Short mmCIF file of C-alpha atoms in Angstrom, two decimals:
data_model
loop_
_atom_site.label_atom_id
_atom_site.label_comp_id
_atom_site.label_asym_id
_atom_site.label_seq_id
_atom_site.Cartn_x
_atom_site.Cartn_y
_atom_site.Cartn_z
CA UNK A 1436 10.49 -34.27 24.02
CA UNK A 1437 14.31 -34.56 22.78
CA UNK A 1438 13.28 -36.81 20.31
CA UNK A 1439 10.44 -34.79 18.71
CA UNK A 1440 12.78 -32.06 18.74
CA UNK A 1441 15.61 -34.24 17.05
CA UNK A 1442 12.40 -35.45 14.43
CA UNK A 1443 11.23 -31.76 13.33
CA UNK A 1444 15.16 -31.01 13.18
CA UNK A 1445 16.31 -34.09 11.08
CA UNK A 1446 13.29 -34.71 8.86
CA UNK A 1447 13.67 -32.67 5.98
CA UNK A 1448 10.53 -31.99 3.43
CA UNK A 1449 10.56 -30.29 0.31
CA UNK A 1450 14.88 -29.64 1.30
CA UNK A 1451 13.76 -27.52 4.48
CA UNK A 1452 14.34 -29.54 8.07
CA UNK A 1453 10.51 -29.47 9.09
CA UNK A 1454 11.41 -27.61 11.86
CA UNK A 1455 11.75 -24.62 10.23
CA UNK A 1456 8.93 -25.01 8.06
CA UNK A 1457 6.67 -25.20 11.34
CA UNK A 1458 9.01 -21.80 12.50
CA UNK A 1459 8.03 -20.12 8.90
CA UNK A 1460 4.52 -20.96 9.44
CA UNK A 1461 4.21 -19.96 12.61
CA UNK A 1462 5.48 -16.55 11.57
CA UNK A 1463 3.61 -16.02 8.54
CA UNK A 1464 0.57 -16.59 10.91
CA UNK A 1465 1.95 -13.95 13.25
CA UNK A 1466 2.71 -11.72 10.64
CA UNK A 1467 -0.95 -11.85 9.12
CA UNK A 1468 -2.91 -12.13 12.33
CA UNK A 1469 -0.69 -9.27 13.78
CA UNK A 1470 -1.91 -6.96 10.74
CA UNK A 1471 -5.77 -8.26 10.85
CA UNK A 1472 -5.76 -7.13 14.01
CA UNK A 1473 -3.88 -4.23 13.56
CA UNK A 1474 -6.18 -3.34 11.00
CA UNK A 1475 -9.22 -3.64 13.75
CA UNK A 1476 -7.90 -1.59 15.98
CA UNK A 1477 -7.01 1.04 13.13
CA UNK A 1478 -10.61 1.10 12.28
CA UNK A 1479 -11.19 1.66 16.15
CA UNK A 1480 -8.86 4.30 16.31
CA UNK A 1481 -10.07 6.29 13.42
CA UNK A 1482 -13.51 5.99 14.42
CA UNK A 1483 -12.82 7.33 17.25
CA UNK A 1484 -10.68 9.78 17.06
CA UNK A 1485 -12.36 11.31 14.05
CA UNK A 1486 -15.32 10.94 16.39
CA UNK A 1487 -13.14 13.22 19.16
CA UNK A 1488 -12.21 16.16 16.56
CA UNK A 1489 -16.00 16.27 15.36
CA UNK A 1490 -17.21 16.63 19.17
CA UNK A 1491 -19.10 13.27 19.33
CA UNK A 1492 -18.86 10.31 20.71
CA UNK A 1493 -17.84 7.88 18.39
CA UNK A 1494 -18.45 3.60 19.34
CA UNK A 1495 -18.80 3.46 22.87
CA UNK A 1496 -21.22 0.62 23.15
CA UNK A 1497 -19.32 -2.91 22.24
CA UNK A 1498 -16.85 -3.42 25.12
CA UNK A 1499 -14.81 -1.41 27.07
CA UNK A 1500 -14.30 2.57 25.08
CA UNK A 1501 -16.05 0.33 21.93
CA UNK A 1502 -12.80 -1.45 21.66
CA UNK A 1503 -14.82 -4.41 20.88
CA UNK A 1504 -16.80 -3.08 17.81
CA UNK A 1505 -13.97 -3.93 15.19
CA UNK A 1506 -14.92 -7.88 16.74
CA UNK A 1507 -18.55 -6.98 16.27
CA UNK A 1508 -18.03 -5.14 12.79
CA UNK A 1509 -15.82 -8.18 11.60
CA UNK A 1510 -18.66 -10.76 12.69
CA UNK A 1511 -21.40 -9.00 10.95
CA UNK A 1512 -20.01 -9.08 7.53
CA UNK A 1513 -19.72 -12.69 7.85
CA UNK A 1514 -23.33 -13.36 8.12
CA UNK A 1515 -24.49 -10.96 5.92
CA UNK A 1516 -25.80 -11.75 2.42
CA UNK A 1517 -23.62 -11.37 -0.08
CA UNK A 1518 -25.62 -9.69 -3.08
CA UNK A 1519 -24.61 -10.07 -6.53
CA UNK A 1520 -26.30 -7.98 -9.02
CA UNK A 1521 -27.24 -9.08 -12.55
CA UNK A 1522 -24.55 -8.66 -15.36
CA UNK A 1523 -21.79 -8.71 -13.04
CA UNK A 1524 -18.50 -10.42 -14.67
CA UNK A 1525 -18.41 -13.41 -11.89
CA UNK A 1526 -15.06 -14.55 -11.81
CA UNK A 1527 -13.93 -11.21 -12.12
CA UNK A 1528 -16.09 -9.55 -9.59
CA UNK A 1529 -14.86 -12.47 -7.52
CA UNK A 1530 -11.40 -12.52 -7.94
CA UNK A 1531 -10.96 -8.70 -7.45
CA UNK A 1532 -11.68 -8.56 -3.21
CA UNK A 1533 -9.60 -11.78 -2.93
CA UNK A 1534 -6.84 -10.41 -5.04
CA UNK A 1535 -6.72 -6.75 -3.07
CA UNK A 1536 -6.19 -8.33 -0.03
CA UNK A 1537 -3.79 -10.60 -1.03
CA UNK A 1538 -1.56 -7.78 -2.56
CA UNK A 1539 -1.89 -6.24 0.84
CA UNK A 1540 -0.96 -9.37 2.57
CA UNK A 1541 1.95 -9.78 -0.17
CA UNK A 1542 3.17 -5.96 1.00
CA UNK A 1543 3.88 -7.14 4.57
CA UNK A 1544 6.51 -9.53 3.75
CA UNK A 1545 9.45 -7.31 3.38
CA UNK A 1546 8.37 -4.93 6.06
CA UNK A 1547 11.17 -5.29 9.24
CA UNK A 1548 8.86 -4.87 12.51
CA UNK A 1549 12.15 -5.28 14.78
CA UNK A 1550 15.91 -6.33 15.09
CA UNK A 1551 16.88 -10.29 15.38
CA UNK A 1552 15.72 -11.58 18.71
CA UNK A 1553 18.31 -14.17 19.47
CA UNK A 1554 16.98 -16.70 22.29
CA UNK A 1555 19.78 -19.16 23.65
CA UNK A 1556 19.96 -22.67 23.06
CA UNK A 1557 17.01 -22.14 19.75
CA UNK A 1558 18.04 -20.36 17.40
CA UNK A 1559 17.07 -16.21 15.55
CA UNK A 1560 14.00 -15.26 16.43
CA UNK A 1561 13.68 -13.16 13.03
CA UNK A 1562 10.33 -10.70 12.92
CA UNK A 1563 10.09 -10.31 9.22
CA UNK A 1564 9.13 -12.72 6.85
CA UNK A 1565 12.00 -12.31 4.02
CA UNK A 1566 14.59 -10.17 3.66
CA UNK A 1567 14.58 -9.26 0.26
CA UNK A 1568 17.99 -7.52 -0.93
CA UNK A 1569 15.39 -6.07 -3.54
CA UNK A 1570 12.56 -5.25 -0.75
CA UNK A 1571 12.23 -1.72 -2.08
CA UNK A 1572 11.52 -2.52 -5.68
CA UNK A 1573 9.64 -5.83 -4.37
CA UNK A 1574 7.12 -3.32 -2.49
CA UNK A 1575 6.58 -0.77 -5.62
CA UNK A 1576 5.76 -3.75 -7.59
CA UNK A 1577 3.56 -5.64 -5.28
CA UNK A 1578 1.59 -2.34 -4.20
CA UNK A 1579 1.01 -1.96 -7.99
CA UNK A 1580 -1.13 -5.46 -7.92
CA UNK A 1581 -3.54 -2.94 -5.32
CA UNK A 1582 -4.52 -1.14 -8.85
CA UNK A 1583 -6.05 -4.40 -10.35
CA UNK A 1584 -8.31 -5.29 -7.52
CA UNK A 1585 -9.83 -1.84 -7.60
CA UNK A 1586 -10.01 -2.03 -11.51
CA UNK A 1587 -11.17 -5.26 -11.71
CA UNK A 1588 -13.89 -4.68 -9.18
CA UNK A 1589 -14.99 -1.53 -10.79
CA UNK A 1590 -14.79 -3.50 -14.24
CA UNK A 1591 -16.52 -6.17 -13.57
CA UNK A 1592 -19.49 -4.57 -11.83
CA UNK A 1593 -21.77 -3.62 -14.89
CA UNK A 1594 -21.90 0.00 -13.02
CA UNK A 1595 -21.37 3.18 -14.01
CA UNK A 1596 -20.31 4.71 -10.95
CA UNK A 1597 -17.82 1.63 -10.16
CA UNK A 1598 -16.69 1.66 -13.25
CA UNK A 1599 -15.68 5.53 -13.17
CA UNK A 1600 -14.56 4.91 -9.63
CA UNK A 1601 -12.21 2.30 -11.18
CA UNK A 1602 -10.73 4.51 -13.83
CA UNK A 1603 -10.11 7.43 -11.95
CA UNK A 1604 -8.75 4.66 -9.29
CA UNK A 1605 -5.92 3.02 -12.36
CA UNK A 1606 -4.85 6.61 -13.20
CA UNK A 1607 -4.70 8.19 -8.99
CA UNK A 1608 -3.28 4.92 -8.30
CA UNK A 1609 -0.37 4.89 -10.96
CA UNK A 1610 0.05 8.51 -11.23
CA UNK A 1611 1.00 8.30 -7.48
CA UNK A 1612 3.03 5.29 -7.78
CA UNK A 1613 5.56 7.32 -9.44
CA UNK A 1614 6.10 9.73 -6.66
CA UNK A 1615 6.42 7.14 -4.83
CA UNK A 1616 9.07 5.37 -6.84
CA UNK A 1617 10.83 8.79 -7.07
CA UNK A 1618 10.87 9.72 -3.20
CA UNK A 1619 12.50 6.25 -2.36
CA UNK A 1620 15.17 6.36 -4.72
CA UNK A 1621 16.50 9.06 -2.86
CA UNK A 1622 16.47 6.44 0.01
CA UNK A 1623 18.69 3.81 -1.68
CA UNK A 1624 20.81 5.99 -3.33
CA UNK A 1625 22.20 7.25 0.21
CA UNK A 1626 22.25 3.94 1.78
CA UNK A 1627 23.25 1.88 -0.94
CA UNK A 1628 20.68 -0.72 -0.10
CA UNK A 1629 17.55 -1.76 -1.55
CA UNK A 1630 16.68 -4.05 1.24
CA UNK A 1631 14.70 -2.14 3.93
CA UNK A 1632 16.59 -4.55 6.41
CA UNK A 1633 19.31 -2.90 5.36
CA UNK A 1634 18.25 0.91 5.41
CA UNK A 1635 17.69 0.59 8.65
CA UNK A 1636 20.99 -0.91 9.79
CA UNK A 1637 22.23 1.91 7.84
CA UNK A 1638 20.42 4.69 9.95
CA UNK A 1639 21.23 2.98 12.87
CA UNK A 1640 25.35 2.80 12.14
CA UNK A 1641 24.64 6.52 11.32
CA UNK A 1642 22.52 7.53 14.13
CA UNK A 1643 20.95 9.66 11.62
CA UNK A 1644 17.02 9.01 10.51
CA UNK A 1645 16.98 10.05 6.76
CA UNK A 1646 14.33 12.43 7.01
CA UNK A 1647 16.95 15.10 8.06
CA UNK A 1648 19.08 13.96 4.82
CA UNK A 1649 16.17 13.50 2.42
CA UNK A 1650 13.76 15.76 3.82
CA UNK A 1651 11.94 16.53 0.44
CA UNK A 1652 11.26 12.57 -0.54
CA UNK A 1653 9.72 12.54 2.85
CA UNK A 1654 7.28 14.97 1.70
CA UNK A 1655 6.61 13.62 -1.76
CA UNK A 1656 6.48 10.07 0.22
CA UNK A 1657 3.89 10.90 2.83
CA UNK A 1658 1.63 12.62 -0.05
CA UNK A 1659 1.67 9.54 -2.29
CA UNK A 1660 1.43 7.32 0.95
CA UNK A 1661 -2.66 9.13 1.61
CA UNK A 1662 -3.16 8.52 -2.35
CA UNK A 1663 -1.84 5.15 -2.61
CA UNK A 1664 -4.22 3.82 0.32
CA UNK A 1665 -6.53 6.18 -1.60
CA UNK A 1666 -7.56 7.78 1.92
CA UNK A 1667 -8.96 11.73 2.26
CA UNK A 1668 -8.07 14.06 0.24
CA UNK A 1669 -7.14 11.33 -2.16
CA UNK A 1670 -10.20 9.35 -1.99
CA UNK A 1671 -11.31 9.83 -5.44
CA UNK A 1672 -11.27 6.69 -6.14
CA UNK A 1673 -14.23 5.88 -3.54
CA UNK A 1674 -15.86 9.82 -3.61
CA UNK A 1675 -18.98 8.75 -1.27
CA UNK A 1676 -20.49 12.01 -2.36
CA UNK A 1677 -20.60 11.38 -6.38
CA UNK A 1678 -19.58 8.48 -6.70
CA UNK A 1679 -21.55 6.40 -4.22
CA UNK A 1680 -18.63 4.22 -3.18
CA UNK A 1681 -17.09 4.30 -6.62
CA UNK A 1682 -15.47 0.17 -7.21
CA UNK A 1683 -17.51 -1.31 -4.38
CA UNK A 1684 -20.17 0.32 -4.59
CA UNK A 1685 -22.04 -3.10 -6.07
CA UNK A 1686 -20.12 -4.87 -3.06
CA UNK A 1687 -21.56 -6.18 0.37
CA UNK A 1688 -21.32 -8.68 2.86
CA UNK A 1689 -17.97 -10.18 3.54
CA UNK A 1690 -16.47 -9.10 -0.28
CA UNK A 1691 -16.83 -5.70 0.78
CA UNK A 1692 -15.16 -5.97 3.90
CA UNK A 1693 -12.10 -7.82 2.18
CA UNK A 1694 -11.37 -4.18 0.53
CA UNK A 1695 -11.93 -2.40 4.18
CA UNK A 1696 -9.11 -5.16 5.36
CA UNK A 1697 -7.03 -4.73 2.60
CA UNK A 1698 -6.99 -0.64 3.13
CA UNK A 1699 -6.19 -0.73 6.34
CA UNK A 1700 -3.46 -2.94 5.90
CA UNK A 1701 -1.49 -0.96 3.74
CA UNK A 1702 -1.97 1.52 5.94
CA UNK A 1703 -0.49 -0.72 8.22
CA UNK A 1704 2.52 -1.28 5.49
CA UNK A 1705 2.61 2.73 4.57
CA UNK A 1706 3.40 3.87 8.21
CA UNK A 1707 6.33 0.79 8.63
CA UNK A 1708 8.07 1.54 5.14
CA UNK A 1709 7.94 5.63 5.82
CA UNK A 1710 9.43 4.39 9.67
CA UNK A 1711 12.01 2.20 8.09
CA UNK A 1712 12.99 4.13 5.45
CA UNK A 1713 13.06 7.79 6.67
CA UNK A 1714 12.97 7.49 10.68
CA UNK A 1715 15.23 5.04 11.26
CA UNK A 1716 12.91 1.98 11.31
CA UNK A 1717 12.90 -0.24 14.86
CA UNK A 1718 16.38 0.83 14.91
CA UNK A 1719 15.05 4.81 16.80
CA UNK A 1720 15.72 7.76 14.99
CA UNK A 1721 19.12 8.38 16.55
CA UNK A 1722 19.85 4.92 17.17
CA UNK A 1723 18.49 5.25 20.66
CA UNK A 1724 16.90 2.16 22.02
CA UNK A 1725 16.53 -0.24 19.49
CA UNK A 1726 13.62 -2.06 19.71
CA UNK A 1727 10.23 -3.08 18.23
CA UNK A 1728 8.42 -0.47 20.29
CA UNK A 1729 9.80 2.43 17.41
CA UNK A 1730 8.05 0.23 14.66
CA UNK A 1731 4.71 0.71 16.71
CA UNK A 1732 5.37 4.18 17.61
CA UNK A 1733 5.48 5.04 13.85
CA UNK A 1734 2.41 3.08 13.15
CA UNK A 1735 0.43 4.96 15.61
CA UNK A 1736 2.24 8.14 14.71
CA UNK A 1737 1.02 7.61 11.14
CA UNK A 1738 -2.54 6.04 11.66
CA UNK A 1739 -2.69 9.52 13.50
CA UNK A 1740 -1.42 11.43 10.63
CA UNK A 1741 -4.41 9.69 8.01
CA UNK A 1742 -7.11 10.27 10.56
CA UNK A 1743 -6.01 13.75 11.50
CA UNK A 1744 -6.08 14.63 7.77
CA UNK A 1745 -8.81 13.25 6.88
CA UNK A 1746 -10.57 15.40 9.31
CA UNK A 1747 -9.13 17.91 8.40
CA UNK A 1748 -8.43 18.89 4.48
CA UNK A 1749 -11.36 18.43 2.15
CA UNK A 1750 -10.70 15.72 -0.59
CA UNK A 1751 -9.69 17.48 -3.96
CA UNK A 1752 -11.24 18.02 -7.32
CA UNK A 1753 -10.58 15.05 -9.98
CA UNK A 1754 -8.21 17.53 -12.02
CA UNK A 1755 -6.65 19.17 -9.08
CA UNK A 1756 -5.53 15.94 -7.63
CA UNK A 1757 -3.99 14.88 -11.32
CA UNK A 1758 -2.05 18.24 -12.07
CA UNK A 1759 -0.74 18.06 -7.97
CA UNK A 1760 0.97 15.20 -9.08
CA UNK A 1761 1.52 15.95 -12.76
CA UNK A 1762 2.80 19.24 -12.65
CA UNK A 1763 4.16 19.29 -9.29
CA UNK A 1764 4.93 16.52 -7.39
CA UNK A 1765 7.01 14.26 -10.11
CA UNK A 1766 9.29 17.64 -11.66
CA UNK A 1767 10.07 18.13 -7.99
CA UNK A 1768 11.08 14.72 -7.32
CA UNK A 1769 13.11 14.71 -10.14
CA UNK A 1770 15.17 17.61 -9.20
CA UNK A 1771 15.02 16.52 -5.58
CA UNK A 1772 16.88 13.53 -7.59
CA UNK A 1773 19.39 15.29 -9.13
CA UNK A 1774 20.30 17.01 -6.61
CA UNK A 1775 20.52 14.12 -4.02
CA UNK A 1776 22.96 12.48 -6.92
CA UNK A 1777 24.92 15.28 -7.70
CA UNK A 1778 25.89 15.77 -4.08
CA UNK A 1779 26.89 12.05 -2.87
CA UNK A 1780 28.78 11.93 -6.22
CA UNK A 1781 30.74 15.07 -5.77
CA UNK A 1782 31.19 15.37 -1.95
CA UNK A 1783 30.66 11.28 -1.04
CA UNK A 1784 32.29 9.14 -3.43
CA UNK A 1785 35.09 6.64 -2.45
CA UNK B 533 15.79 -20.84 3.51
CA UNK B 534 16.31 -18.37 1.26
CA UNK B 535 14.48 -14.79 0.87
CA UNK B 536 12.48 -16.31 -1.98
CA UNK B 537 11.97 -19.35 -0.88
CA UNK B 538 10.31 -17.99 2.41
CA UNK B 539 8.59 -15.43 0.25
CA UNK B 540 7.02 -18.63 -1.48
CA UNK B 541 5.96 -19.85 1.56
CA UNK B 542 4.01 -16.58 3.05
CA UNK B 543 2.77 -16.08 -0.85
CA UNK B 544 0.83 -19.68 0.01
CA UNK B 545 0.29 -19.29 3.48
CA UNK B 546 -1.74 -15.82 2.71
CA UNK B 547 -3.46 -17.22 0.02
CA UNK B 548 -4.81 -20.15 1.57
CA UNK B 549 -5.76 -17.58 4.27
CA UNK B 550 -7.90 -15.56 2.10
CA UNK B 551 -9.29 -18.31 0.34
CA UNK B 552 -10.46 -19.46 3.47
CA UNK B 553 -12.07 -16.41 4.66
CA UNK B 554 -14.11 -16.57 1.01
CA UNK B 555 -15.27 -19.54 1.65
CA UNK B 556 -16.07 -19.52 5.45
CA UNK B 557 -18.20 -16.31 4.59
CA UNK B 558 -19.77 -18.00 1.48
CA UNK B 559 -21.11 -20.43 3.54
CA UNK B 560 -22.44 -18.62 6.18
CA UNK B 561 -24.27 -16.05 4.45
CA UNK B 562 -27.84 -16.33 3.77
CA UNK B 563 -28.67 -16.05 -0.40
CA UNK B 564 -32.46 -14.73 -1.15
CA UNK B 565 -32.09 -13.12 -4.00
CA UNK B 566 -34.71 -11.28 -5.52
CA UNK B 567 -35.25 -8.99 -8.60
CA UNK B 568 -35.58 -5.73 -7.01
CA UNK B 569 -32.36 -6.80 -4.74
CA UNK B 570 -29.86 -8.05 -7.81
CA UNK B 571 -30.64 -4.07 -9.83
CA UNK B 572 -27.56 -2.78 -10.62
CA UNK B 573 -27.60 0.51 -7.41
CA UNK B 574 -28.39 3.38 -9.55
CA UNK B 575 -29.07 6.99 -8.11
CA UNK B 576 -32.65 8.40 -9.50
CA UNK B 577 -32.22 7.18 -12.93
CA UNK B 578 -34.12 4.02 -13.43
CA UNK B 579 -32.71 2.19 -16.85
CA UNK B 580 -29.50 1.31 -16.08
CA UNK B 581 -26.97 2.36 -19.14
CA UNK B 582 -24.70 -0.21 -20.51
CA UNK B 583 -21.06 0.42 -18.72
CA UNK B 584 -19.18 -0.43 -22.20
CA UNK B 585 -19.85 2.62 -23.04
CA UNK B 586 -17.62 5.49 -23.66
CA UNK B 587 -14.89 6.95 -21.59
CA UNK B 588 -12.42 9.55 -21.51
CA UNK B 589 -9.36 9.40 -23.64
CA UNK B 590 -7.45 11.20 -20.80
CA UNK B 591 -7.32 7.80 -19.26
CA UNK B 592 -5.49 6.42 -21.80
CA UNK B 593 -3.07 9.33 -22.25
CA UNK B 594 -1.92 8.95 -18.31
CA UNK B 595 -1.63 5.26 -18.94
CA UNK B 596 0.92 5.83 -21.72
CA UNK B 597 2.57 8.58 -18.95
CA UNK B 598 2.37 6.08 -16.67
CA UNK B 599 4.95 3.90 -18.72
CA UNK B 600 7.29 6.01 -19.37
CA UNK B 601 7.73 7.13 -15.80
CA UNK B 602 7.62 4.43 -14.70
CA UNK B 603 10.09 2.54 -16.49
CA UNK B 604 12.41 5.63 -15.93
CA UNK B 605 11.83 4.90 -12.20
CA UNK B 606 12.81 1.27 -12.61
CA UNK B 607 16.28 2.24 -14.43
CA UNK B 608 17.14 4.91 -11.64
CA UNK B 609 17.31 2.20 -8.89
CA UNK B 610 20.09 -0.41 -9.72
CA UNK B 611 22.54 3.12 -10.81
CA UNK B 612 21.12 4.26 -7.28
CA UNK B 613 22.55 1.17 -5.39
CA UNK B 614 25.97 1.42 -7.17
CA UNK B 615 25.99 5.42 -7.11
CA UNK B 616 29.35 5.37 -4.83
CA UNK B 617 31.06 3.26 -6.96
CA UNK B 618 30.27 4.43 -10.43
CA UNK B 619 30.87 8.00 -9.75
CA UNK B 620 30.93 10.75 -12.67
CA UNK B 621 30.76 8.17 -15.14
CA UNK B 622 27.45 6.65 -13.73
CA UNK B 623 26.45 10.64 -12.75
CA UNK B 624 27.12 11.16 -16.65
CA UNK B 625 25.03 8.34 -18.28
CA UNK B 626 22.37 8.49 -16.24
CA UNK B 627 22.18 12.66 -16.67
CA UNK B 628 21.84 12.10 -20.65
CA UNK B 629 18.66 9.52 -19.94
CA UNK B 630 17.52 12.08 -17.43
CA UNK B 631 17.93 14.83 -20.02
CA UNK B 632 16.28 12.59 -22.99
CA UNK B 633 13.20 12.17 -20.32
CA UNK B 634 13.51 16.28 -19.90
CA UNK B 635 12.71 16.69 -23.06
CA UNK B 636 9.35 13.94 -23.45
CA UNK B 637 8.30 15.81 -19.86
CA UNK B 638 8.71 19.05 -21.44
CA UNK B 639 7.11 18.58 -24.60
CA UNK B 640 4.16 16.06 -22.91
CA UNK B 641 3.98 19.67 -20.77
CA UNK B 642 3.54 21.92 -23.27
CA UNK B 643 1.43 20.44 -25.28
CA UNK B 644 -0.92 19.98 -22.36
CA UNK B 645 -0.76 16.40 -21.93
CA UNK B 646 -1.06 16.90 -17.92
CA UNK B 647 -3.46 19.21 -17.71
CA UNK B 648 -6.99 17.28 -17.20
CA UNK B 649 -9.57 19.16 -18.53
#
């Protein structure tokens, strides 16, 4: 046993000690199987609890409460056939399903789940992937790789109503993006940090979540959060009812389900950025019990947020949803900018 | 390990993982295709139209949007790290690239370039 420890410490490959190689692995398994499976139970969840506001019953069949019809679901597409319709741009139409899910897979690398777990005579037990010192800008960018598989699927599918799905997807998508940007600079300006590590240490030194200090990015944040999943009201981009499914609508089989996966998990990666950056992350709100269990907390509390809303508010006209972040959203969070500068420069400066 | 370096890593790890999936799935799914089957899905009308065709300008005019705002969102984050230390000086140079943005927002504004019609 010693000695197989003592080989996986001492034999190095590639300049890593293989040890940590098998570590990195093992995590980066965790990490990914942790948010497939997360993303099965979301789809649970919102099935039924969409089911429970509508006063029906939702998946009860599969399993105990239908907690086994994600398992089901996920098995079906696999043996389904996967139809591709003439005209289609091949590599293209294959390349986009692959490529959304691996920007969503890409998004959970920076994302802190919980503090350092250190177990004696081992080593850190870290549960992130990489700490990025430029995680913030490092998530903007990556979520903006979403955009191309939902424009390259709608491109490539020889289809009008993928195709308009697709362009109304690039301009939702980017016009959204820069609330996003916008609300989160508000973040780093207080803290001083980019890495998302790093706002949350802050908070927790503080004992302040920085909702109460940047209340307005919150709101701006968890708008462009609903748009940039493109869930209800800000599924425009999909618009069952004119749009037929708008990019996939020429998708099936497994391909389809690799965009179901890949929305899902950045709802997954929504919920932990707004709980690290504006409630304090696994570090509680007021600093109060550190732990992974505030990470979950703010998932669920934020899975319930998309469901509830998407029961709830009615998705919005093409040229509503542009102008709400045209002529609203971005002026405010450019004063909301200003102002947040103005007053760490005047009343916070060394 | 360094941050990139184990960003590497999971960049490989979760492509071979989708790659995977793709092909696991393309082999286990049954292929009889047929004529009827590989129709573009069209709603009532029968003749599909080309997709090359046209499509609104408007598009283009929020990608051009896009760029500018976006790049202005890009500058406002390394000044937002060192806002402590650069003080009224960094609160000054950054107001006059806020104010030169003003202006393009204003005049994008007012000549209706955000409203989607």
């Amino acid at each position: 046993m010693s000695s197989l420890v003592t080989f996986f410490n001492e034999t190095a490959l590639f300049g890593w000690p293989l040890s940590n190689i098998v570590y990195l692995l093992v995590l980066c398994l965790v990490v990914i199987v942790g948010g497939m499976s997360g993303m099965a139970l979301g789809t649970w969840f919102e099935r039924r609890f969409i089911a429970l506001i509508q006063v029906r019953k939702g998946p009860n069949r599969v399993g105990p409460l239908g907690l086994f019809q994600p398992l089901a679901d996920g098995i079906k597409t696999f043996f389904k056939e996967d139809i591709i319709p003439v005209g289609v741009d091949k590599p293209l139409n294959k390349l986009a399903p692959a490529l959304a899910l691996f920007a969503a897979m890409m998004a959970m690398a920076v994302l802190p789940f919980g503090p350092d777990v250190a177990i004696p005579g081992w080593g850190t037990l870290t549960l992130y992937i990489s700490d990025l010192n430029v995680g913030v800008l490092y998530l903007l960018g990556v979520g903006s790789l979403h955009v191309y598989g939902v424009v390259l699927a709608g491109w490539s599918s020889n289809n009008k109503y993928a195709l308009l799905g697709a362009l109304r997807g690039a301009a939702q998508l980017v016009s959204y993006e820069i609330v996003l940007g916008m609300s989160l600079v508000g973040v780093v300006m207080i803290t001083g940090e980019m890495s998302l590590k790093g706002i949350v240490e802050w908070q927790m030194n503080h004992k302040i979540p920085l909702v109460l200090l940047q209340p307005v990015a919150f709101g701006l944040y968890f708008i462009a959060m609903f748009a940039e999943t493109n869930r209800p009201p800000f599924d425009l981009v999909e618009a069952d009812t004119e749009l037929t499914g708008g990019f996939h609508t020429e998708y099936s089989g497994f391909r389809y389900a690799l965009f179901m996966i890949a929305e899902y998990m950045a709802m997954i990666t929504v919920s932990v950025v707004a709980t690290a950056c504006f409630f304090g992350g696994w570090g509680g709100p007021f600093g109060f019990l550190p732990g992974i269990w505030w990470t979950f907390a703010g998932i669920l509390f934020f899975f319930f947020m998309f469901v509830w809303v998407r029961a709830t508010i009615p998705r919005l006209r093409y040229d509503q949803l542009m102008r709400f972040s045209w002529s609203y959203l971005i002026p405010i969070g450019l004063v909301n900018l200003a102002v947040t500068a103005v007053a760490i420069v005047v009343f916070d400066a060394k | 390990m360094n941050p990139t370096g184990m960003l590497a890593f999971y960049a490989a790890v979760a492509a071979g993982l989708v790659l995977l999936l793709v092909v696991i799935a393309g082999q286990l799914s049954p292929r009889r295709p047929s004529p009827v089957k590989q129709k573009s899905y069209e709603c009532g009308v029968s003749e599909p139209q080309p997709t090359e065709a046209r499509w609104p300008i408007r598009f283009a005019l929020v990608a051009m949007l896009f760029l500018v705002f976006d790049v202005e969102g890009l500058f406002f984050y390394p000044w937002a790290v060192q806002i402590r230390e650069l003080k009224f000086q960094g609160l000054l140079c950054m107001g006059s690239f806020f104010a030169v943005l003003g202006v393009g927002y204003i005049y994008a504004r007012g000549r209706g370039a955000l409203k989607w019609q």
